[in-house]
PDB file of C-alpha atoms in Angstrom:
ATOM      1  CA  ASP M   1       0.139   0.145  -0.011  1.00  0.00           C
ATOM      2  CA  MET M   2       3.244   2.519   0.100  1.00  0.00           C
ATOM      3  CA  GLY M   3       4.256   1.352  -3.100  1.00  0.00           C
ATOM      4  CA  GLY M   4       6.403  -1.630  -2.675  1.00  0.00           C
ATOM      5  CA  LEU M   5      10.183  -1.166  -2.646  1.00  0.00           C
ATOM      6  CA  GLY M   6      10.532   0.292  -6.368  1.00  0.00           C
ATOM      7  CA  PHE M   7      10.506  -3.684  -8.012  1.00  0.00           C
ATOM      8  CA  SER M   8       7.964  -3.839 -10.672  1.00  0.00           C
ATOM      9  CA  MET M   9       9.012  -6.894 -12.458  1.00  0.00           C
ATOM     10  CA  LYS M  10      10.132 -10.273 -11.848  1.00  0.00           C
ATOM     11  CA  TRP M  11      12.703 -12.905 -13.905  1.00  0.00           C
ATOM     12  CA  ASN M  12      10.547 -15.430 -15.289  1.00  0.00           C
ATOM     13  CA  MET M  13      13.023 -18.033 -14.692  1.00  0.00           C
ATOM     14  CA  GLY M  14      10.969 -20.990 -15.127  1.00  0.00           C
ATOM     15  CA  TRP M  15      10.165 -19.965 -19.051  1.00  0.00           C
ATOM     16  CA  MET M  16      14.134 -19.440 -19.449  1.00  0.00           C
ATOM     17  CA  HIS M  17      14.908 -22.499 -17.926  1.00  0.00           C
ATOM     18  CA  ASP M  18      12.158 -24.625 -19.855  1.00  0.00           C
ATOM     19  CA  ILE M  19      12.950 -22.735 -23.624  1.00  0.00           C
ATOM     20  CA  LEU M  20      16.737 -23.383 -22.986  1.00  0.00           C
ATOM     21  CA  GLU M  21      16.347 -26.910 -22.490  1.00  0.00           C
ATOM     22  CA  TYR M  22      14.094 -27.650 -25.163  1.00  0.00           C
ATOM     23  CA  MET M  23      16.467 -25.327 -27.528  1.00  0.00           C
ATOM     24  CA  LYS M  24      19.220 -27.754 -26.327  1.00  0.00           C
ATOM     25  CA  GLN M  25      17.320 -30.804 -27.900  1.00  0.00           C
ATOM     26  CA  ASP M  26      18.089 -31.969 -31.260  1.00  0.00           C
ATOM     27  CA  PRO M  27      15.321 -31.324 -33.196  1.00  0.00           C
ATOM     28  CA  ILE M  28      14.412 -34.674 -34.313  1.00  0.00           C
ATOM     29  CA  HIS M  29      13.617 -35.409 -30.668  1.00  0.00           C
ATOM     30  CA  ARG M  30      11.768 -31.752 -29.679  1.00  0.00           C
ATOM     31  CA  ARG M  31       8.249 -33.811 -30.424  1.00  0.00           C
ATOM     32  CA  TYR M  32       8.724 -35.089 -27.186  1.00  0.00           C
ATOM     33  CA  HIS M  33       9.208 -32.353 -25.836  1.00  0.00           C
ATOM     34  CA  HIS M  34       6.609 -29.654 -26.624  1.00  0.00           C
ATOM     35  CA  ASP M  35       5.064 -28.812 -23.160  1.00  0.00           C
ATOM     36  CA  GLN M  36       8.245 -27.066 -22.309  1.00  0.00           C
ATOM     37  CA  LEU M  37       7.184 -24.619 -24.861  1.00  0.00           C
ATOM     38  CA  THR M  38       3.430 -24.619 -23.825  1.00  0.00           C
ATOM     39  CA  PHE M  39       3.606 -24.822 -19.771  1.00  0.00           C
ATOM     40  CA  GLY M  40       4.976 -21.241 -19.051  1.00  0.00           C
ATOM     41  CA  LEU M  41       1.428 -19.956 -20.410  1.00  0.00           C
ATOM     42  CA  LEU M  42      -0.224 -21.342 -17.513  1.00  0.00           C
ATOM     43  CA  TYR M  43       1.637 -19.215 -14.985  1.00  0.00           C
ATOM     44  CA  ALA M  44       2.323 -16.180 -17.638  1.00  0.00           C
ATOM     45  CA  PHE M  45       0.109 -13.582 -16.190  1.00  0.00           C
ATOM     46  CA  THR M  46       0.447 -14.200 -12.521  1.00  0.00           C
ATOM     47  CA  GLU M  47       3.518 -11.978 -12.413  1.00  0.00           C
ATOM     48  CA  ASN M  48       4.778  -9.089 -14.117  1.00  0.00           C
ATOM     49  CA  PHE M  49       7.753 -10.959 -16.102  1.00  0.00           C
ATOM     50  CA  VAL M  50      10.922 -10.283 -17.515  1.00  0.00           C
ATOM     51  CA  LEU M  51      11.931 -13.011 -19.824  1.00  0.00           C
ATOM     52  CA  PRO M  52      15.764 -13.191 -18.897  1.00  0.00           C
ATOM     53  CA  PHE M  53      18.360 -14.450 -21.049  1.00  0.00           C
ATOM     54  CA  SER M  54      20.687 -12.627 -18.260  1.00  0.00           C
ATOM     55  CA  HIS M  55      24.700 -12.823 -17.662  1.00  0.00           C
ATOM     56  CA  ASP M  56      24.214 -15.641 -15.754  1.00  0.00           C
ATOM     57  CA  GLU M  57      23.493 -18.205 -18.728  1.00  0.00           C
ATOM     58  CA  VAL M  58      26.833 -17.545 -20.424  1.00  0.00           C
ATOM     59  CA  VAL M  59      29.295 -17.692 -17.202  1.00  0.00           C
ATOM     60  CA  HIS M  60      30.399 -20.614 -15.406  1.00  0.00           C
ATOM     61  CA  GLY M  61      30.618 -23.713 -17.880  1.00  0.00           C
ATOM     62  CA  LYS M  62      27.202 -22.919 -19.078  1.00  0.00           C
ATOM     63  CA  GLY M  63      28.455 -22.140 -22.760  1.00  0.00           C
ATOM     64  CA  SER M  64      27.374 -19.069 -24.483  1.00  0.00           C
ATOM     65  CA  MET M  65      23.936 -18.508 -26.250  1.00  0.00           C
ATOM     66  CA  ARG M  66      25.247 -20.190 -29.724  1.00  0.00           C
ATOM     67  CA  TYR M  67      26.660 -22.660 -28.489  1.00  0.00           C
ATOM     68  CA  LYS M  68      23.606 -23.738 -25.844  1.00  0.00           C
ATOM     69  CA  MET M  69      22.122 -24.683 -29.573  1.00  0.00           C
ATOM     70  CA  PRO M  70      22.521 -27.884 -30.977  1.00  0.00           C
ATOM     71  CA  GLY M  71      23.514 -28.856 -34.800  1.00  0.00           C
ATOM     72  CA  ASP M  72      26.192 -27.182 -37.119  1.00  0.00           C
ATOM     73  CA  GLU M  73      26.862 -23.473 -37.248  1.00  0.00           C
ATOM     74  CA  TRP M  74      24.076 -23.185 -39.551  1.00  0.00           C
ATOM     75  CA  GLN M  75      21.569 -24.498 -37.390  1.00  0.00           C
ATOM     76  CA  GLN M  76      23.149 -22.798 -34.436  1.00  0.00           C
ATOM     77  CA  PHE M  77      22.888 -19.389 -35.619  1.00  0.00           C
ATOM     78  CA  ALA M  78      19.066 -20.602 -37.332  1.00  0.00           C
ATOM     79  CA  ASN M  79      18.043 -21.858 -33.830  1.00  0.00           C
ATOM     80  CA  LEU M  80      19.361 -18.597 -31.992  1.00  0.00           C
ATOM     81  CA  ARG M  81      17.438 -16.160 -34.434  1.00  0.00           C
ATOM     82  CA  LEU M  82      14.205 -18.697 -33.997  1.00  0.00           C
ATOM     83  CA  LEU M  83      14.722 -18.531 -30.274  1.00  0.00           C
ATOM     84  CA  TYR M  84      14.958 -14.491 -30.046  1.00  0.00           C
ATOM     85  CA  THR M  85      12.173 -14.067 -32.510  1.00  0.00           C
ATOM     86  CA  PHE M  86      10.034 -16.369 -30.220  1.00  0.00           C
ATOM     87  CA  MET M  87      10.884 -14.247 -27.259  1.00  0.00           C
ATOM     88  CA  TYR M  88       9.948 -11.076 -28.791  1.00  0.00           C
ATOM     89  CA  SER M  89       6.309 -12.365 -29.520  1.00  0.00           C
ATOM     90  CA  TYR M  90       5.980 -13.785 -26.616  1.00  0.00           C
ATOM     91  CA  PRO M  91       4.079 -12.255 -23.211  1.00  0.00           C
ATOM     92  CA  GLY M  92       6.858 -10.440 -20.973  1.00  0.00           C
ATOM     93  CA  LYS M  93       9.475  -8.072 -21.211  1.00  0.00           C
ATOM     94  CA  LYS M  94      12.720  -9.151 -22.862  1.00  0.00           C
ATOM     95  CA  LEU M  95      16.152  -9.325 -21.450  1.00  0.00           C
ATOM     96  CA  LEU M  96      19.231 -10.162 -23.550  1.00  0.00           C
ATOM     97  CA  PHE M  97      22.823  -9.754 -22.312  1.00  0.00           C
ATOM     98  CA  MET M  98      25.529  -8.257 -23.955  1.00  0.00           C
ATOM     99  CA  GLY M  99      26.999 -10.264 -26.292  1.00  0.00           C
ATOM    100  CA  SER M 100      23.864 -12.398 -27.303  1.00  0.00           C
ATOM    101  CA  GLU M 101      22.843 -10.113 -29.782  1.00  0.00           C
ATOM    102  CA  PHE M 102      25.454 -10.936 -32.350  1.00  0.00           C
ATOM    103  CA  GLY M 103      26.024 -14.339 -31.040  1.00  0.00           C
ATOM    104  CA  GLN M 104      29.454 -14.286 -29.214  1.00  0.00           C
ATOM    105  CA  GLY M 105      31.136 -17.743 -29.338  1.00  0.00           C
ATOM    106  CA  SER M 106      32.795 -17.451 -25.921  1.00  0.00           C
ATOM    107  CA  GLU M 107      31.480 -17.191 -22.338  1.00  0.00           C
ATOM    108  CA  TRP M 108      31.175 -13.774 -20.624  1.00  0.00           C
ATOM    109  CA  ASN M 109      34.374 -12.494 -19.098  1.00  0.00           C
ATOM    110  CA  SER M 110      34.380  -9.473 -17.021  1.00  0.00           C
ATOM    111  CA  GLU M 111      37.937  -9.430 -17.592  1.00  0.00           C
ATOM    112  CA  LYS M 112      37.994  -9.210 -21.468  1.00  0.00           C
ATOM    113  CA  ALA M 113      36.026  -7.311 -24.188  1.00  0.00           C
ATOM    114  CA  LEU M 114      33.574  -8.429 -26.070  1.00  0.00           C
ATOM    115  CA  GLU M 115      34.354 -10.286 -29.588  1.00  0.00           C
ATOM    116  CA  TRP M 116      33.319  -7.377 -31.711  1.00  0.00           C
ATOM    117  CA  TYR M 117      35.588  -8.786 -34.332  1.00  0.00           C
ATOM    118  CA  LEU M 118      32.845 -11.582 -35.229  1.00  0.00           C
ATOM    119  CA  LEU M 119      30.558  -8.555 -36.835  1.00  0.00           C
ATOM    120  CA  ASP M 120      33.133  -9.226 -40.013  1.00  0.00           C
ATOM    121  CA  TYR M 121      31.355 -12.650 -40.443  1.00  0.00           C
ATOM    122  CA  PRO M 122      27.701 -12.699 -42.097  1.00  0.00           C
ATOM    123  CA  LYS M 123      26.111 -15.249 -39.866  1.00  0.00           C
ATOM    124  CA  HIS M 124      26.918 -12.880 -36.475  1.00  0.00           C
ATOM    125  CA  GLN M 125      25.598  -9.263 -38.530  1.00  0.00           C
ATOM    126  CA  GLY M 126      22.656 -11.281 -39.349  1.00  0.00           C
ATOM    127  CA  LEU M 127      21.858 -12.273 -36.141  1.00  0.00           C
ATOM    128  CA  LEU M 128      22.471  -8.569 -34.693  1.00  0.00           C
ATOM    129  CA  GLN M 129      20.123  -7.163 -38.123  1.00  0.00           C
ATOM    130  CA  LEU M 130      17.084  -9.272 -36.895  1.00  0.00           C
ATOM    131  CA  VAL M 131      17.785  -8.247 -32.603  1.00  0.00           C
ATOM    132  CA  THR M 132      17.686  -4.734 -34.503  1.00  0.00           C
ATOM    133  CA  ASP M 133      14.809  -5.244 -36.059  1.00  0.00           C
ATOM    134  CA  LEU M 134      12.960  -7.085 -33.693  1.00  0.00           C
ATOM    135  CA  ASN M 135      13.364  -4.231 -31.585  1.00  0.00           C
ATOM    136  CA  LYS M 136      12.195  -1.896 -33.903  1.00  0.00           C
ATOM    137  CA  VAL M 137       8.725  -4.538 -34.955  1.00  0.00           C
ATOM    138  CA  TYR M 138       8.207  -4.684 -31.389  1.00  0.00           C
ATOM    139  CA  ARG M 139       8.409  -0.706 -30.554  1.00  0.00           C
ATOM    140  CA  GLU M 140       5.888  -0.548 -33.395  1.00  0.00           C
ATOM    141  CA  SER M 141       3.491  -3.151 -33.192  1.00  0.00           C
ATOM    142  CA  PRO M 142       1.309  -2.514 -30.131  1.00  0.00           C
ATOM    143  CA  ALA M 143       0.036  -5.856 -30.351  1.00  0.00           C
ATOM    144  CA  LEU M 144       3.008  -7.321 -28.920  1.00  0.00           C
ATOM    145  CA  HIS M 145       3.397  -4.958 -25.917  1.00  0.00           C
ATOM    146  CA  TYR M 146       0.286  -3.685 -24.850  1.00  0.00           C
ATOM    147  CA  HIS M 147      -1.522  -6.625 -22.855  1.00  0.00           C
ATOM    148  CA  ASP M 148       2.266  -8.154 -21.893  1.00  0.00           C
ATOM    149  CA  PHE M 149       1.116  -8.648 -18.434  1.00  0.00           C
ATOM    150  CA  ASP M 150      -2.565  -9.540 -18.694  1.00  0.00           C
ATOM    151  CA  ALA M 151      -4.385 -12.794 -20.147  1.00  0.00           C
ATOM    152  CA  HIS M 152      -5.964 -10.567 -23.016  1.00  0.00           C
ATOM    153  CA  GLY M 153      -3.090 -10.118 -25.088  1.00  0.00           C
ATOM    154  CA  PHE M 154      -2.351 -13.628 -26.151  1.00  0.00           C
ATOM    155  CA  GLU M 155      -4.583 -16.757 -27.780  1.00  0.00           C
ATOM    156  CA  TRP M 156      -2.879 -19.890 -28.468  1.00  0.00           C
ATOM    157  CA  ILE M 157      -3.741 -20.651 -32.360  1.00  0.00           C
ATOM    158  CA  ASP M 158      -2.574 -24.275 -32.248  1.00  0.00           C
ATOM    159  CA  CYS M 159      -0.312 -25.301 -29.289  1.00  0.00           C
ATOM    160  CA  ASN M 160      -1.148 -29.017 -30.079  1.00  0.00           C
ATOM    161  CA  ASP M 161       1.300 -29.499 -33.268  1.00  0.00           C
ATOM    162  CA  ARG M 162       3.413 -31.302 -31.295  1.00  0.00           C
ATOM    163  CA  GLU M 163       4.585 -33.765 -34.167  1.00  0.00           C
ATOM    164  CA  GLN M 164       5.767 -31.418 -36.438  1.00  0.00           C
ATOM    165  CA  SER M 165       7.396 -29.158 -33.670  1.00  0.00           C
ATOM    166  CA  VAL M 166       4.884 -26.126 -34.776  1.00  0.00           C
ATOM    167  CA  LEU M 167       3.293 -23.566 -32.269  1.00  0.00           C
ATOM    168  CA  SER M 168       1.403 -20.082 -32.798  1.00  0.00           C
ATOM    169  CA  TYR M 169      -0.651 -18.034 -31.291  1.00  0.00           C
ATOM    170  CA  LEU M 170      -2.323 -14.354 -31.562  1.00  0.00           C
ATOM    171  CA  ARG M 171      -1.183 -11.539 -29.865  1.00  0.00           C
ATOM    172  CA  GLN M 172      -3.315  -8.096 -29.832  1.00  0.00           C
ATOM    173  CA  GLY M 173      -3.390  -4.729 -28.915  1.00  0.00           C
ATOM    174  CA  GLN M 174      -6.006  -2.434 -28.167  1.00  0.00           C
ATOM    175  CA  ASP M 175      -7.256  -2.681 -32.037  1.00  0.00           C
ATOM    176  CA  SER M 176      -4.025  -4.679 -33.698  1.00  0.00           C
ATOM    177  CA  ILE M 177      -3.209  -8.157 -34.428  1.00  0.00           C
ATOM    178  CA  ALA M 178       0.010 -10.005 -34.747  1.00  0.00           C
ATOM    179  CA  VAL M 179       0.295 -13.880 -35.649  1.00  0.00           C
ATOM    180  CA  ALA M 180       3.935 -15.545 -34.597  1.00  0.00           C
ATOM    181  CA  VAL M 181       4.276 -19.036 -35.581  1.00  0.00           C
ATOM    182  CA  PHE M 182       7.267 -21.013 -35.396  1.00  0.00           C
ATOM    183  CA  ASN M 183       8.866 -24.239 -36.944  1.00  0.00           C
ATOM    184  CA  PHE M 184      11.566 -25.784 -34.410  1.00  0.00           C
ATOM    185  CA  THR M 185      12.138 -28.444 -36.534  1.00  0.00           C
ATOM    186  CA  PRO M 186      14.733 -27.995 -40.427  1.00  0.00           C
ATOM    187  CA  VAL M 187      12.451 -29.498 -42.160  1.00  0.00           C
ATOM    188  CA  VAL M 188       9.966 -27.077 -44.251  1.00  0.00           C
ATOM    189  CA  ARG M 189       6.554 -26.965 -43.752  1.00  0.00           C
ATOM    190  CA  ASP M 190       4.707 -25.369 -46.866  1.00  0.00           C
ATOM    191  CA  ASN M 191       1.061 -24.779 -47.277  1.00  0.00           C
ATOM    192  CA  TYR M 192       1.173 -24.923 -43.632  1.00  0.00           C
ATOM    193  CA  ARG M 193      -2.924 -23.946 -42.189  1.00  0.00           C
ATOM    194  CA  ILE M 194      -3.543 -21.142 -39.481  1.00  0.00           C
ATOM    195  CA  GLY M 195      -6.452 -19.848 -38.247  1.00  0.00           C
ATOM    196  CA  VAL M 196      -6.939 -16.080 -37.873  1.00  0.00           C
ATOM    197  CA  PRO M 197      -9.780 -14.114 -36.417  1.00  0.00           C
ATOM    198  CA  GLU M 198     -10.513 -11.350 -38.852  1.00  0.00           C
ATOM    199  CA  ALA M 199     -10.256 -11.182 -42.929  1.00  0.00           C
ATOM    200  CA  GLY M 200      -8.062  -9.378 -44.650  1.00  0.00           C
ATOM    201  CA  GLU M 201      -4.161  -9.214 -45.437  1.00  0.00           C
ATOM    202  CA  TYR M 202      -1.390 -10.261 -43.513  1.00  0.00           C
ATOM    203  CA  GLU M 203       2.083  -9.369 -43.953  1.00  0.00           C
ATOM    204  CA  VAL M 204       5.282 -10.792 -42.604  1.00  0.00           C
ATOM    205  CA  VAL M 205       7.050  -8.163 -40.954  1.00  0.00           C
ATOM    206  CA  ILE M 206       9.912 -10.670 -39.212  1.00  0.00           C
ATOM    207  CA  ASN M 207      10.854 -14.021 -41.154  1.00  0.00           C
ATOM    208  CA  SER M 208      14.157 -15.095 -39.124  1.00  0.00           C
ATOM    209  CA  ASP M 209      15.247 -16.673 -41.862  1.00  0.00           C
ATOM    210  CA  SER M 210      15.459 -14.142 -44.289  1.00  0.00           C
ATOM    211  CA  GLU M 211      18.324 -13.563 -45.989  1.00  0.00           C
ATOM    212  CA  TYR M 212      18.603 -10.054 -44.593  1.00  0.00           C
ATOM    213  CA  TYR M 213      19.265 -12.354 -41.665  1.00  0.00           C
ATOM    214  CA  SER M 214      21.874 -14.713 -43.099  1.00  0.00           C
ATOM    215  CA  GLY M 215      19.199 -17.595 -43.263  1.00  0.00           C
ATOM    216  CA  SER M 216      18.174 -19.806 -46.042  1.00  0.00           C
ATOM    217  CA  ASN M 217      15.452 -17.115 -47.485  1.00  0.00           C
ATOM    218  CA  TYR M 218      13.320 -20.024 -48.384  1.00  0.00           C
ATOM    219  CA  SER M 219      10.214 -18.941 -50.182  1.00  0.00           C
ATOM    220  CA  VAL M 220       7.869 -17.029 -47.801  1.00  0.00           C
ATOM    221  CA  SER M 221       5.095 -14.958 -49.242  1.00  0.00           C
ATOM    222  CA  GLN M 222       5.526 -11.221 -47.693  1.00  0.00           C
ATOM    223  CA  VAL M 223       1.555 -10.555 -47.777  1.00  0.00           C
ATOM    224  CA  ILE M 224      -1.283 -13.256 -47.675  1.00  0.00           C
ATOM    225  CA  GLN M 225      -4.760 -12.624 -48.041  1.00  0.00           C
ATOM    226  CA  SER M 226      -6.816 -14.654 -45.617  1.00  0.00           C
ATOM    227  CA  GLU M 227      -9.428 -17.296 -47.069  1.00  0.00           C
ATOM    228  CA  SER M 228     -12.917 -18.167 -45.783  1.00  0.00           C
ATOM    229  CA  THR M 229     -11.843 -21.414 -44.715  1.00  0.00           C
ATOM    230  CA  SER M 230     -12.249 -21.548 -40.781  1.00  0.00           C
ATOM    231  CA  TRP M 231      -9.625 -23.157 -39.289  1.00  0.00           C
ATOM    232  CA  SER M 232      -8.289 -23.797 -35.402  1.00  0.00           C
ATOM    233  CA  ASP M 233     -12.072 -22.644 -34.215  1.00  0.00           C
ATOM    234  CA  ARG M 234     -11.476 -19.422 -36.399  1.00  0.00           C
ATOM    235  CA  PRO M 235     -13.876 -17.827 -39.015  1.00  0.00           C
ATOM    236  CA  TYR M 236     -10.911 -17.484 -41.115  1.00  0.00           C
ATOM    237  CA  SER M 237      -7.221 -18.392 -41.943  1.00  0.00           C
ATOM    238  CA  ILE M 238      -4.141 -17.888 -43.787  1.00  0.00           C
ATOM    239  CA  VAL M 239      -2.015 -20.506 -45.718  1.00  0.00           C
ATOM    240  CA  LEU M 240       2.038 -20.163 -45.764  1.00  0.00           C
ATOM    241  CA  ASN M 241       5.369 -22.121 -46.032  1.00  0.00           C
ATOM    242  CA  LEU M 242       7.043 -22.281 -42.416  1.00  0.00           C
ATOM    243  CA  PRO M 243      10.895 -21.837 -43.637  1.00  0.00           C
ATOM    244  CA  PRO M 244      12.975 -24.470 -41.407  1.00  0.00           C
ATOM    245  CA  LEU M 245      14.326 -23.431 -37.836  1.00  0.00           C
ATOM    246  CA  ALA M 246      12.551 -20.189 -38.293  1.00  0.00           C
ATOM    247  CA  GLY M 247      10.037 -17.599 -36.498  1.00  0.00           C
ATOM    248  CA  LEU M 248       7.641 -15.265 -38.413  1.00  0.00           C
ATOM    249  CA  ILE M 249       5.868 -12.474 -37.131  1.00  0.00           C
ATOM    250  CA  ILE M 250       2.775 -11.332 -38.960  1.00  0.00           C
ATOM    251  CA  ARG M 251       0.658  -7.927 -38.392  1.00  0.00           C
ATOM    252  CA  LYS M 252      -2.521  -7.799 -39.913  1.00  0.00           C
ATOM    253  CA  LYS M 253      -2.725  -4.738 -42.208  1.00  0.00           C
ATOM    254  CA  HIS M 254      -5.040  -2.150 -41.763  1.00  0.00           C
TER     255      HIS M 254
END
């Protein structure tokens, strides 16, 4: 009743542990761990949460964010871009520790400078460009932040496609809609149908597989017209190609 001690948000350590354990899995096994992606929504609105990838996750033998990811170099970076896109569209404020935004290889060391020279390499440049664009889209998209701390801003579209390791949900602002869809495997999902609440045009504003981010640039339509085919208990739907190990953020055009 006196306003508290000035702490207005709490680190969501449960979400952080679950999602990092999930991402460490080889994609062929992720279908067996699908609940680690979805469990956090059972308590996401009980506190004002921050989603923390903090200094504590990249020290003491835990490895850098990049080396938590499975696979070869391409898959590591694709997984990291997918993970950051997931975080930016998920309810809660964002915390990303320095160096993680460009894929530093070594753990953080307070005695050394960050490995800025890595930005001479395209995959590191691409990751940094994605984080830059995620910040911009987040700031410009009320649907992604207006209701961060209450359930009005989030609806599952499909949380049950564990066989393909695909996840999709809706973020809503006062008068804006964003669709987030994620393919957690390197297998392309062509002509994937997603239910949407309104008719109209939907524009892909983030595609973590884009050539701009040193992704594979698999063919994804930039603008998608909804169809009057009901899907996932919604009156309309859109059909799109899901690139490998990638996240898409799609906004409804006004």
